[in-house]
Coordinates of C-alpha atoms and ligand atoms in Angstrom, one line a residue:
X151 CA 87.0 -33.4 -28.4
X152 CA 90.6 -33.5 -27.4
X153 CA 92.1 -36.3 -25.4
X154 CA 92.3 -35.9 -21.6
X155 CA 93.3 -37.8 -18.5
X156 CA 90.6 -39.0 -16.2
X157 CA 91.2 -39.2 -12.4
X158 CA 88.6 -40.5 -10.0
X159 CA 89.0 -38.6 -6.7
X160 CA 89.2 -40.7 -3.5
X161 CA 88.7 -37.8 -1.1
X162 CA 88.2 -34.0 -1.2
X163 CA 91.8 -33.2 -0.3
X164 CA 93.4 -35.4 -3.0
X165 CA 90.8 -34.1 -5.5
X166 CA 91.7 -30.6 -4.7
X167 CA 95.4 -31.3 -5.2
X168 CA 94.8 -33.1 -8.5
X169 CA 92.7 -30.2 -9.8
X170 CA 95.2 -27.6 -8.8
X171 CA 97.6 -28.9 -11.5
X172 CA 97.8 -26.9 -14.7
X173 CA 94.8 -27.2 -17.0
X174 CA 92.9 -29.6 -14.8
X175 CA 89.1 -29.4 -14.0
X176 CA 86.7 -31.0 -11.7
X177 CA 83.8 -32.8 -13.2
X178 CA 80.6 -33.6 -11.4
X179 CA 77.5 -34.2 -13.6
X180 CA 79.3 -32.8 -16.6
X181 CA 76.1 -31.4 -18.1
X182 CA 77.8 -28.1 -19.1
X183 CA 81.5 -29.0 -19.2
X184 CA 81.2 -31.9 -21.6
X185 CA 79.3 -29.7 -24.1
X186 CA 82.1 -27.1 -23.8
X187 CA 84.8 -29.8 -24.3
X188 CA 83.0 -31.2 -27.4
X189 CA 83.0 -27.7 -28.9
X190 CA 86.7 -27.2 -27.8
X191 CA 85.6 -24.0 -25.9
X192 CA 87.3 -25.7 -23.0
X193 CA 90.1 -28.3 -23.4
X194 CA 91.3 -29.5 -19.9
X195 CA 94.1 -32.0 -20.0
X196 CA 92.9 -33.7 -16.8
X197 CA 89.4 -34.2 -15.5
X198 CA 89.1 -34.9 -11.7
X199 CA 85.8 -36.8 -11.1
X200 CA 84.3 -35.7 -7.8
X201 CA 80.8 -37.1 -8.5
X202 CA 81.3 -40.1 -6.1
X203 CA 82.7 -38.1 -3.2
X204 CA 80.4 -38.0 -0.2
X205 CA 79.7 -34.5 0.9
X206 CA 77.0 -35.5 3.4
X207 CA 73.9 -35.4 1.3
X208 CA 71.2 -33.1 2.5
X209 CA 71.3 -32.6 6.3
X210 CA 69.7 -30.4 8.9
X211 CA 72.2 -27.9 10.3
X212 CA 70.9 -25.9 13.2
X213 CA 67.8 -24.2 11.9
X214 CA 69.1 -24.4 8.4
X215 CA 70.0 -27.0 5.8
X216 CA 73.3 -28.1 4.4
X217 CA 73.3 -29.4 0.9
X218 CA 76.4 -31.4 -0.2
X219 CA 77.9 -30.3 -3.5
X220 CA 77.3 -33.6 -5.2
X221 CA 73.6 -33.8 -4.4
X222 CA 71.7 -33.7 -7.7
X223 CA 69.4 -30.9 -8.7
X224 CA 66.5 -33.4 -8.8
X225 CA 67.2 -34.6 -5.2
X226 CA 67.3 -31.1 -3.9
X227 CA 64.1 -30.1 -5.6
X228 CA 62.3 -33.2 -4.3
X229 CA 63.5 -33.0 -0.7
X230 CA 60.5 -32.6 1.6
X231 CA 62.3 -30.1 3.8
X232 CA 63.3 -27.9 0.9
X233 CA 59.8 -28.1 -0.5
X234 CA 58.2 -27.2 2.8
X235 CA 60.6 -24.5 4.1
X236 CA 62.6 -23.2 1.1
X237 CA 60.0 -23.7 -1.7
X238 CA 61.5 -20.9 -3.9
X239 CA 64.6 -23.1 -4.3
X240 CA 62.6 -26.2 -5.3
X241 CA 60.6 -24.2 -7.8
X242 CA 63.7 -22.5 -9.3
X243 CA 65.3 -25.9 -9.8
X244 CA 62.3 -27.4 -11.4
X245 CA 62.0 -24.5 -13.8
X246 CA 65.5 -25.2 -15.1
X247 CA 66.8 -27.6 -17.8
X248 CA 65.0 -30.9 -18.2
X249 CA 64.3 -33.9 -16.0
X250 CA 67.3 -35.8 -17.4
X251 CA 69.7 -33.0 -16.9
X252 CA 68.5 -32.3 -13.4
X253 CA 69.1 -36.0 -12.6
X254 CA 72.8 -35.6 -13.5
X255 CA 73.5 -31.9 -12.6
X256 CA 75.0 -31.3 -9.2
X257 CA 74.6 -28.5 -6.7
X258 CA 78.2 -27.5 -7.0
X259 CA 78.2 -27.7 -10.8
X260 CA 75.0 -25.7 -11.1
X261 CA 76.7 -22.8 -9.3
X262 CA 79.5 -22.9 -11.9
X263 CA 77.6 -23.3 -15.1
X264 CA 78.8 -20.9 -17.8
X265 CA 77.1 -18.4 -19.9
X266 CA 75.1 -19.5 -22.9
X267 CA 76.3 -16.5 -25.0
X268 CA 76.4 -18.1 -28.5
X269 CA 79.6 -16.4 -29.4
X270 CA 81.3 -17.9 -26.3
X271 CA 80.4 -21.3 -27.8
X272 CA 81.6 -20.4 -31.3
X273 CA 85.4 -20.7 -31.4
X274 CA 85.5 -18.8 -34.8
X275 CA 84.3 -15.6 -33.1
X276 CA 85.9 -13.0 -30.9
X277 CA 85.2 -13.5 -27.2
X278 CA 87.0 -11.9 -24.2
X279 CA 85.6 -14.6 -21.9
X280 CA 86.9 -17.5 -24.0
X281 CA 90.1 -15.7 -25.2
X282 CA 91.0 -12.6 -23.2
X283 CA 91.7 -9.6 -25.3
X284 CA 90.2 -10.9 -28.5
X285 CA 87.1 -8.7 -28.4
X286 CA 83.3 -9.3 -28.0
X287 CA 81.3 -10.4 -31.0
X288 CA 78.1 -10.1 -29.0
X289 CA 78.3 -6.3 -28.9
X290 CA 76.5 -5.2 -32.0
X291 CA 75.5 -8.8 -32.7
X292 CA 72.6 -11.0 -31.5
X293 CA 71.9 -10.1 -27.9
X294 CA 68.4 -11.3 -27.0
X295 CA 69.8 -13.6 -24.3
X296 CA 72.3 -11.2 -22.8
X297 CA 72.6 -9.2 -19.6
X298 CA 71.6 -5.6 -19.0
X299 CA 72.9 -5.3 -15.4
X300 CA 76.5 -5.7 -14.3
X301 CA 77.9 -5.5 -17.8
X302 CA 81.3 -4.0 -18.8
X303 CA 82.8 -2.9 -22.1
X304 CA 84.5 -6.3 -22.2
X305 CA 81.5 -8.6 -21.8
X306 CA 77.7 -8.5 -21.6
X307 CA 77.2 -12.3 -21.1
X308 CA 74.2 -13.3 -19.0
X309 CA 74.4 -15.6 -16.0
X310 CA 72.0 -18.3 -17.2
X311 CA 71.0 -20.3 -14.1
X312 CA 67.9 -20.5 -11.9
X313 CA 69.1 -22.2 -8.7
X314 CA 71.6 -19.4 -7.8
X315 CA 68.9 -16.7 -8.2
X316 CA 66.8 -18.4 -5.5
X317 CA 69.9 -18.9 -3.4
X318 CA 70.6 -15.2 -3.5
X319 CA 67.1 -14.4 -2.2
X320 CA 67.6 -17.0 0.6
X321 CA 70.9 -15.6 1.8
X322 CA 72.6 -18.9 1.1
X323 CA 76.3 -19.4 1.6
X324 CA 78.8 -21.6 -0.2
X325 CA 81.4 -23.7 1.5
X326 CA 84.7 -24.1 -0.3
X327 CA 87.8 -26.2 0.4
X328 CA 90.8 -24.2 -0.7
X329 CA 93.4 -26.2 -2.6
X330 CA 95.9 -25.4 0.1
X331 CA 93.6 -27.1 2.7
X332 CA 91.7 -24.3 4.4
X333 CA 87.9 -24.2 4.4
X334 CA 86.2 -21.0 3.6
X335 CA 82.6 -19.8 3.5
X336 CA 81.4 -17.3 0.9
X337 CA 78.2 -15.3 0.6
X338 CA 76.6 -15.5 -2.9
X339 CA 77.5 -11.9 -3.5
X340 CA 81.1 -12.4 -2.7
X341 CA 81.3 -15.7 -4.6
X342 CA 80.6 -14.3 -8.1
X343 CA 82.6 -11.7 -9.9
X344 CA 81.4 -9.0 -12.3
X345 CA 83.0 -9.2 -15.7
X346 CA 84.9 -5.9 -15.5
X347 CA 88.2 -6.1 -17.3
X348 CA 88.5 -9.8 -16.8
X349 CA 85.3 -11.6 -17.9
X350 CA 87.2 -14.9 -18.0
X351 CA 87.3 -14.9 -14.2
X352 CA 83.8 -15.6 -13.0
X353 CA 84.1 -16.6 -9.3
X354 CA 86.5 -16.3 -6.4
X355 CA 87.6 -19.9 -7.0
X356 CA 91.3 -20.6 -7.7
X357 CA 92.5 -23.8 -9.5
X358 CA 91.8 -26.7 -7.1
X359 CA 89.3 -24.9 -4.9
X360 CA 86.4 -27.3 -4.4
X361 CA 82.8 -26.4 -3.5
X362 CA 81.8 -28.8 -0.8
X363 CA 78.3 -27.6 0.2
X364 CA 75.7 -24.9 0.1
X365 CA 74.2 -23.8 3.4
X366 CA 70.6 -22.5 3.6
X367 CA 69.8 -20.5 6.7
X368 CA 66.3 -20.5 8.1
X369 CA 64.3 -18.4 5.7
X370 CA 63.4 -14.9 6.8
X371 CA 60.2 -14.9 4.7
X372 CA 57.3 -17.4 4.5
X373 CA 56.0 -16.1 1.2
X374 CA 58.3 -17.4 -1.5
X375 CA 57.8 -17.2 -5.2
X376 CA 59.9 -18.1 -8.2
X377 CA 58.6 -16.8 -11.5
X378 CA 60.4 -17.4 -14.8
X379 CA 59.5 -15.8 -18.1
X380 CA 61.0 -17.5 -21.1
X381 CA 60.5 -18.1 -24.8
X382 CA 58.8 -21.5 -24.3
X383 CA 57.2 -23.3 -21.4
X384 CA 60.1 -25.6 -20.6
X385 CA 63.8 -26.3 -21.3
X386 CA 64.6 -22.7 -21.9
X387 CA 66.7 -20.1 -20.1
X388 CA 65.1 -17.1 -18.4
X389 CA 64.4 -13.9 -20.3
X390 CA 63.6 -12.5 -16.8
X391 CA 63.1 -14.4 -13.6
X392 CA 62.3 -13.2 -10.1
X393 CA 62.9 -15.0 -6.8
X394 CA 61.0 -13.4 -3.9
X395 CA 61.2 -14.1 -0.2
X396 CA 58.8 -11.9 1.7
X397 CA 57.4 -11.6 5.2
X398 CA 54.4 -9.4 6.0
X399 CA 53.6 -8.0 9.5
X400 CA 50.6 -5.8 10.2
X401 CA 50.0 -5.1 6.5
X402 CA 53.5 -3.9 5.9
X403 CA 56.4 -5.6 4.2
X404 CA 58.7 -6.7 7.1
X405 CA 61.2 -8.6 5.0
X406 CA 62.0 -8.6 1.3
X407 CA 64.8 -10.3 -0.5
X408 CA 64.5 -10.3 -4.3
X409 CA 66.8 -12.2 -6.6
X410 CA 66.8 -11.7 -10.4
X411 CA 67.7 -14.0 -13.3
X412 CA 67.9 -13.2 -17.0
X413 CA 69.1 -9.7 -16.3
X414 CA 72.6 -9.8 -14.7
X415 CA 76.1 -11.0 -15.5
X416 CA 75.9 -12.7 -12.1
X417 CA 72.9 -14.0 -10.2
X418 CA 71.5 -10.6 -9.3
X419 CA 70.3 -9.0 -6.1
X420 CA 70.3 -5.3 -5.3
X421 CA 70.0 -4.5 -1.5
X422 CA 68.6 -1.1 -2.5
X423 CA 65.6 -2.8 -4.1
X424 CA 65.0 -4.7 -0.9
X425 CA 65.3 -1.5 1.1
X426 CA 62.7 0.3 -1.0
X427 CA 60.2 -2.4 0.0
X428 CA 60.8 -3.0 3.6
X429 CA 58.6 -1.1 6.0
X430 CA 56.1 -0.1 3.3
X431 CA 52.5 -1.0 2.7
X432 CA 52.2 -2.8 -0.6
X433 CA 51.1 -0.5 -3.5
X434 CA 51.7 0.1 -7.2
X435 CA 53.8 3.1 -6.3
X436 CA 56.1 1.1 -4.0
X437 CA 56.5 -1.7 -6.5
X438 CA 57.3 0.9 -9.3
X439 CA 59.9 2.5 -7.0
X440 CA 61.5 -0.9 -6.5
X441 CA 61.6 -1.5 -10.3
X442 CA 63.1 2.0 -10.8
X443 CA 65.8 1.2 -8.3
X444 CA 66.6 -2.2 -9.9
X445 CA 66.8 -0.8 -13.4
X446 CA 68.6 2.5 -12.7
X447 CA 71.9 1.1 -13.9
X448 CA 70.6 -1.0 -16.8
X449 CA 72.6 -0.8 -20.0
X450 CA 70.5 -2.6 -22.6
X451 CA 71.7 -3.4 -26.2
X452 CA 69.3 -3.2 -29.1
X453 CA 68.3 -6.8 -28.6
X454 CA 67.8 -6.6 -24.9
X455 CA 65.7 -3.3 -24.6
X456 CA 62.6 -5.4 -24.1
X457 CA 64.0 -6.7 -20.8
X458 CA 63.6 -3.3 -19.2
X459 CA 59.7 -3.1 -19.3
X460 CA 59.5 -6.9 -18.9
X461 CA 61.5 -6.9 -15.7
X462 CA 59.3 -4.1 -14.4
X463 CA 56.1 -6.1 -15.1
X464 CA 57.4 -9.4 -13.7
X465 CA 58.6 -7.7 -10.6
X466 CA 55.4 -6.0 -10.0
X467 CA 53.4 -9.2 -10.6
X468 CA 55.5 -11.2 -8.2
X469 CA 55.3 -8.5 -5.5
X470 CA 51.6 -8.2 -5.8
X471 CA 51.3 -12.0 -5.3
X472 CA 53.8 -12.1 -2.5
X473 CA 52.3 -9.3 -0.5
X474 CA 48.6 -10.1 -1.1
Ligands
SF4_529 FE1 82.3 -13.4 -25.1 FE2 81.1 -12.1 -23.2 FE3 81.2 -11.1 -25.6 FE4 79.7 -13.2 -25.2 S1 79.3 -11.2 -24.3 S2 81.1 -12.8 -26.9 S3 80.8 -14.3 -23.6 S4 82.9 -11.5 -24.2

């Protein structure tokens, strides 16, 4: 690991200013960043520690919930209000990482975790995300844990997280304090960027922009499921995951919001999938139509072809349970 300066932030504004300097980074729990620094994938010259800033914990906000950026994943998952009203979020969090990591990892940091593409972590290989313009060693290489949706000819790296997949299904928003002082709120869709020609740019955040909170609106569906398929029962990233928020009325699907993990370069949600479901009576034909819609733009590599039928089966199983 290369030497770096350490700054403990006193307040959000000074933290933002300090992190806006060249080659500075925020650190919260550090559960991903420190690994990247040890491998010299990232080499910030200054770390601005925001872990002790008070962003208000978890507080009721109208009929929703505001979760401060430094609240740990464990505390969110265990919160009685989250478990009762937004259980898909609690289940997604508990399916990720390990107990020790969840005790350190923060809400803001979880949103910004980086891909686990093995070539990204290997500084001896070509990687457009790590070194723009150097190529992509994953294409034609080992791709079992790569994306099939939202890819580009520059990068096929998978978004690896669970929490953000549930947040997409819950229509959560992200509060950001811009480095120049303005506060801004982003939808999950607007927050993340597809790789396109610039896979090194993953979100709308500019240097010094600080995530302050995540806002959960009142859920539009009382039937909430998070199902994660992976290579082993714990401490593994999703091969395919589905977060479903569904409401039934009179035997028909009145609301459907489906998030997907293990498939996309960003936490995935396709409004056309939701639209296929809403207003319909549950049936195998409707669920298949939703899967067809989801997978119509899939571009699997040799190593990810299995994800196409797997995503179809997991989606159907989740929808059967959510609409039963
Ligand atoms: Fe790098 Fe993306 Fe290619 Fe992985 S898939 S090697 S992260 S450019």
